[in-house]
Amino acid sequence: LLFSLVDVQIRQWRKNRAPSNCSGFVAYREHLCCYGVDVNRNYDFEFNQLNSRFNNPCSDEFQGPFPFSEPESRAVRDYLLGEEMRDNVDLLISLHTHGEMIILPYNHRKRTYSDDYHDLRYLAKKAADKIREDGGTDYQIGTAADMIGAFESVATGGASDWIKNNTSIKFVYVFELPPSLVTSFAFQMKPHWLIPTFNELWRGLKVLFDEMIRWRFP
């Protein structure tokens, strides 16, 4: 589902354009009504509204009134659970900025891991080592909740966590690309960062792709 948003004042819009939403107990109390849902928080895995960022319709991380309330998240769910894709995908990678991290499931709570966490971490380290060797960027590896540590880093209803928990896809990663977390205006990647970032990222991704070929065709 594509949408057009022409507004030079909102360059970093991250939600969809769902009609004005006044749900959530924070919104009810404060009478807040705003457009859009953060589709990446709209999945049915540990979905809750304890974090005020997620239950405030005016937050850019508003997770929606209930899991899979949005057509975009339902489309991804139905596609991955469909007959064509079921048991045919071994690797899923979601690219984000920023932070220089390779994030593994699960991210709704600190020190909460999948049963095969060490398998995921092993391959992630091989990719991170290649990126550091060829490009110099040092990607940290782990769950966001563990690596960042703040309450704000805990993400409920996350797409990657739902995919790991509800599909047969074993290797699920979120790459938070450069720059580091301490860089100002880092969501707006500078033009001169684009090619170097892609070049070193590709070397890490190729490690994962090669490993998947060996995994699927031993």
Short mmCIF file of C-alpha atoms in Angstrom, two decimals:
data_model
loop_
_atom_site.label_atom_id
_atom_site.label_comp_id
_atom_site.label_asym_id
_atom_site.label_seq_id
_atom_site.Cartn_x
_atom_site.Cartn_y
_atom_site.Cartn_z
CA LEU A 1 0.00 0.00 0.00
CA LEU A 2 1.57 3.24 -1.16
CA PHE A 3 0.65 6.74 -0.16
CA SER A 4 1.75 10.23 -1.08
CA LEU A 5 2.67 12.81 1.52
CA VAL A 6 3.73 16.14 0.10
CA ASP A 7 4.72 18.31 3.03
CA VAL A 8 8.14 19.90 3.25
CA GLN A 9 7.64 20.40 6.97
CA ILE A 10 7.40 16.65 7.71
CA ARG A 11 10.43 15.09 6.05
CA GLN A 12 10.71 12.15 8.45
CA TRP A 13 7.13 10.89 8.50
CA ARG A 14 7.39 7.21 9.49
CA LYS A 15 3.79 6.10 9.94
CA ASN A 16 1.17 5.19 7.40
CA ARG A 17 -1.67 7.63 6.73
CA ALA A 18 -4.46 5.92 8.64
CA PRO A 19 -7.35 8.30 9.36
CA SER A 20 -7.25 10.38 12.52
CA ASN A 21 -7.09 8.04 15.49
CA CYS A 22 -8.17 8.86 19.02
CA SER A 23 -7.69 5.45 20.64
CA GLY A 24 -5.43 4.47 23.52
CA PHE A 25 -5.78 5.48 27.14
CA VAL A 26 -3.31 8.36 26.81
CA ALA A 27 -5.22 9.71 23.84
CA TYR A 28 -8.50 9.31 25.65
CA ARG A 29 -7.21 11.22 28.65
CA GLU A 30 -5.57 13.99 26.66
CA HIS A 31 -8.03 14.08 23.74
CA LEU A 32 -5.26 13.57 21.22
CA CYS A 33 -6.20 12.69 17.66
CA CYS A 34 -3.57 12.31 14.94
CA TYR A 35 -3.02 10.54 11.64
CA GLY A 36 -1.08 7.36 11.13
CA VAL A 37 0.15 4.13 12.72
CA ASP A 38 3.74 2.91 12.98
CA VAL A 39 3.23 -0.30 11.01
CA ASN A 40 6.46 -1.74 12.39
CA ARG A 41 4.82 -1.80 15.86
CA ASN A 42 1.45 -3.15 14.70
CA TYR A 43 2.15 -6.90 14.91
CA ASP A 44 0.61 -9.42 17.28
CA PHE A 45 3.64 -10.17 19.43
CA GLU A 46 3.65 -8.86 23.00
CA PHE A 47 1.46 -6.01 21.78
CA ASN A 48 0.59 -3.65 24.63
CA GLN A 49 0.15 0.01 25.37
CA LEU A 50 2.18 0.40 28.54
CA ASN A 51 4.70 2.67 26.84
CA SER A 52 3.21 6.12 26.29
CA ARG A 53 5.06 6.47 22.97
CA PHE A 54 3.13 3.52 21.59
CA ASN A 55 -0.36 4.42 22.80
CA ASN A 56 -0.25 8.10 21.87
CA PRO A 57 -1.73 8.59 18.37
CA CYS A 58 0.37 11.72 17.96
CA SER A 59 3.63 9.84 18.56
CA ASP A 60 5.53 8.73 15.48
CA GLU A 61 5.70 5.27 17.10
CA PHE A 62 1.96 4.86 17.74
CA GLN A 63 1.35 1.10 17.42
CA GLY A 64 -2.33 1.30 16.56
CA PRO A 65 -5.52 0.42 18.43
CA PHE A 66 -4.97 -3.35 18.18
CA PRO A 67 -2.62 -5.85 16.47
CA PHE A 68 -2.91 -5.99 12.68
CA SER A 69 -5.27 -3.05 12.61
CA GLU A 70 -3.47 -1.80 9.49
CA PRO A 71 -3.71 -3.16 5.93
CA GLU A 72 0.07 -3.02 5.51
CA SER A 73 0.85 -5.29 8.47
CA ARG A 74 -1.97 -7.66 7.49
CA ALA A 75 -0.56 -7.87 3.97
CA VAL A 76 2.90 -8.83 5.26
CA ARG A 77 1.37 -11.38 7.65
CA ASP A 78 -0.76 -12.99 4.97
CA TYR A 79 2.12 -13.09 2.48
CA LEU A 80 4.59 -14.72 4.86
CA LEU A 81 2.05 -17.24 6.12
CA GLY A 82 0.78 -18.05 2.64
CA GLU A 83 1.47 -21.35 0.92
CA GLU A 84 3.97 -19.85 -1.53
CA MET A 85 6.29 -18.52 1.18
CA ARG A 86 5.70 -20.99 4.00
CA ASP A 87 8.86 -23.03 4.72
CA ASN A 88 10.63 -21.46 1.72
CA VAL A 89 12.38 -18.54 3.42
CA ASP A 90 15.42 -18.90 5.69
CA LEU A 91 16.58 -15.29 6.05
CA LEU A 92 14.81 -11.97 6.60
CA ILE A 93 16.67 -8.68 6.83
CA SER A 94 15.11 -5.32 7.68
CA LEU A 95 17.24 -2.23 7.02
CA HIS A 96 16.90 0.85 9.21
CA THR A 97 18.88 3.87 10.33
CA HIS A 98 20.54 4.53 12.62
CA GLY A 99 22.80 3.07 15.30
CA GLU A 100 25.36 0.66 13.76
CA MET A 101 23.72 -2.42 15.26
CA ILE A 102 22.59 -5.85 14.12
CA ILE A 103 19.46 -6.47 16.16
CA LEU A 104 18.28 -9.98 16.97
CA PRO A 105 14.90 -11.08 18.41
CA TYR A 106 13.35 -10.49 20.89
CA ASN A 107 13.00 -6.81 21.72
CA HIS A 108 9.92 -6.47 23.92
CA ARG A 109 11.89 -7.16 27.10
CA LYS A 110 15.51 -7.23 28.24
CA ARG A 111 17.32 -10.56 28.39
CA THR A 112 14.66 -12.33 26.34
CA TYR A 113 15.97 -14.48 23.48
CA SER A 114 14.87 -17.03 20.91
CA ASP A 115 15.86 -20.66 21.50
CA ASP A 116 18.35 -20.45 18.63
CA TYR A 117 19.74 -17.06 19.60
CA HIS A 118 23.32 -18.30 19.46
CA ASP A 119 22.86 -19.52 15.87
CA LEU A 120 21.62 -16.07 14.86
CA ARG A 121 24.39 -14.33 16.74
CA TYR A 122 27.05 -16.57 15.19
CA LEU A 123 26.11 -15.58 11.63
CA ALA A 124 25.57 -11.95 12.60
CA LYS A 125 29.10 -11.84 13.99
CA LYS A 126 30.51 -13.21 10.74
CA ALA A 127 28.72 -10.45 8.84
CA ALA A 128 29.80 -7.78 11.33
CA ASP A 129 33.41 -8.96 11.18
CA LYS A 130 33.40 -8.65 7.39
CA ILE A 131 31.91 -5.16 7.52
CA ARG A 132 34.50 -4.03 10.06
CA GLU A 133 37.33 -5.64 8.08
CA ASP A 134 36.37 -4.02 4.77
CA GLY A 135 34.70 -0.77 5.81
CA GLY A 136 35.73 -0.04 9.37
CA THR A 137 32.25 0.29 10.88
CA ASP A 138 31.89 -1.67 14.11
CA TYR A 139 28.36 -3.08 14.32
CA GLN A 140 27.19 -4.15 17.76
CA ILE A 141 25.16 -7.37 17.97
CA GLY A 142 22.28 -8.29 20.27
CA THR A 143 18.74 -7.28 21.09
CA ALA A 144 17.93 -3.57 21.11
CA ALA A 145 16.56 -3.88 24.63
CA ASP A 146 19.89 -5.24 25.86
CA MET A 147 22.23 -3.04 23.82
CA ILE A 148 20.54 0.31 24.38
CA GLY A 149 19.24 -0.52 27.80
CA ALA A 150 16.75 2.32 28.23
CA PHE A 151 13.02 1.72 28.60
CA GLU A 152 12.56 3.56 25.32
CA SER A 153 14.47 0.82 23.50
CA VAL A 154 11.89 -1.84 24.43
CA ALA A 155 9.65 -2.34 21.40
CA THR A 156 6.34 -4.18 21.64
CA GLY A 157 4.38 -5.40 18.64
CA GLY A 158 7.53 -5.48 16.52
CA ALA A 159 7.49 -6.90 13.00
CA SER A 160 10.79 -8.79 13.26
CA ASP A 161 9.82 -10.32 16.60
CA TRP A 162 6.46 -11.47 15.26
CA ILE A 163 8.12 -12.96 12.16
CA LYS A 164 10.64 -14.88 14.26
CA ASN A 165 7.95 -16.18 16.61
CA ASN A 166 5.23 -17.01 14.08
CA THR A 167 6.90 -18.16 10.88
CA SER A 168 9.47 -20.78 9.93
CA ILE A 169 12.06 -18.11 9.09
CA LYS A 170 15.05 -18.89 11.28
CA PHE A 171 17.44 -16.02 10.65
CA VAL A 172 15.72 -12.69 11.32
CA TYR A 173 17.83 -9.53 11.56
CA VAL A 174 17.34 -5.79 11.78
CA PHE A 175 20.35 -3.80 10.55
CA GLU A 176 20.56 -0.31 12.01
CA LEU A 177 22.86 1.37 9.52
CA PRO A 178 25.38 4.15 10.23
CA PRO A 179 25.85 6.64 11.70
CA SER A 180 26.13 5.90 15.41
CA LEU A 181 23.42 6.68 17.94
CA VAL A 182 25.22 9.80 19.16
CA THR A 183 25.26 11.48 15.73
CA SER A 184 22.95 14.47 15.27
CA PHE A 185 20.32 14.36 12.50
CA ALA A 186 21.33 10.77 11.81
CA PHE A 187 17.96 9.72 10.37
CA GLN A 188 18.72 12.01 7.44
CA MET A 189 21.70 10.18 6.00
CA LYS A 190 24.08 12.57 4.29
CA PRO A 191 24.51 12.07 0.52
CA HIS A 192 28.23 11.40 0.85
CA TRP A 193 27.51 8.55 3.31
CA LEU A 194 25.30 6.61 0.92
CA ILE A 195 27.79 4.79 -1.31
CA PRO A 196 30.32 3.92 1.44
CA THR A 197 27.48 2.68 3.66
CA PHE A 198 26.08 0.51 0.88
CA ASN A 199 29.47 -0.88 -0.11
CA GLU A 200 30.36 -2.10 3.37
CA LEU A 201 26.81 -3.27 4.06
CA TRP A 202 26.81 -5.36 0.89
CA ARG A 203 29.91 -7.22 2.04
CA GLY A 204 28.17 -8.16 5.27
CA LEU A 205 24.94 -9.13 3.54
CA LYS A 206 26.84 -11.31 1.08
CA VAL A 207 28.25 -13.27 4.02
CA LEU A 208 24.69 -13.98 5.15
CA PHE A 209 23.53 -14.86 1.63
CA ASP A 210 26.42 -17.30 1.15
CA GLU A 211 25.67 -18.89 4.51
CA MET A 212 22.02 -19.30 3.53
CA ILE A 213 23.00 -21.14 0.35
CA ARG A 214 25.09 -23.53 2.41
CA TRP A 215 22.28 -23.84 4.92
CA ARG A 216 19.65 -24.64 2.28
CA PHE A 217 21.91 -26.78 0.07
CA PRO A 218 24.43 -28.50 2.36
#
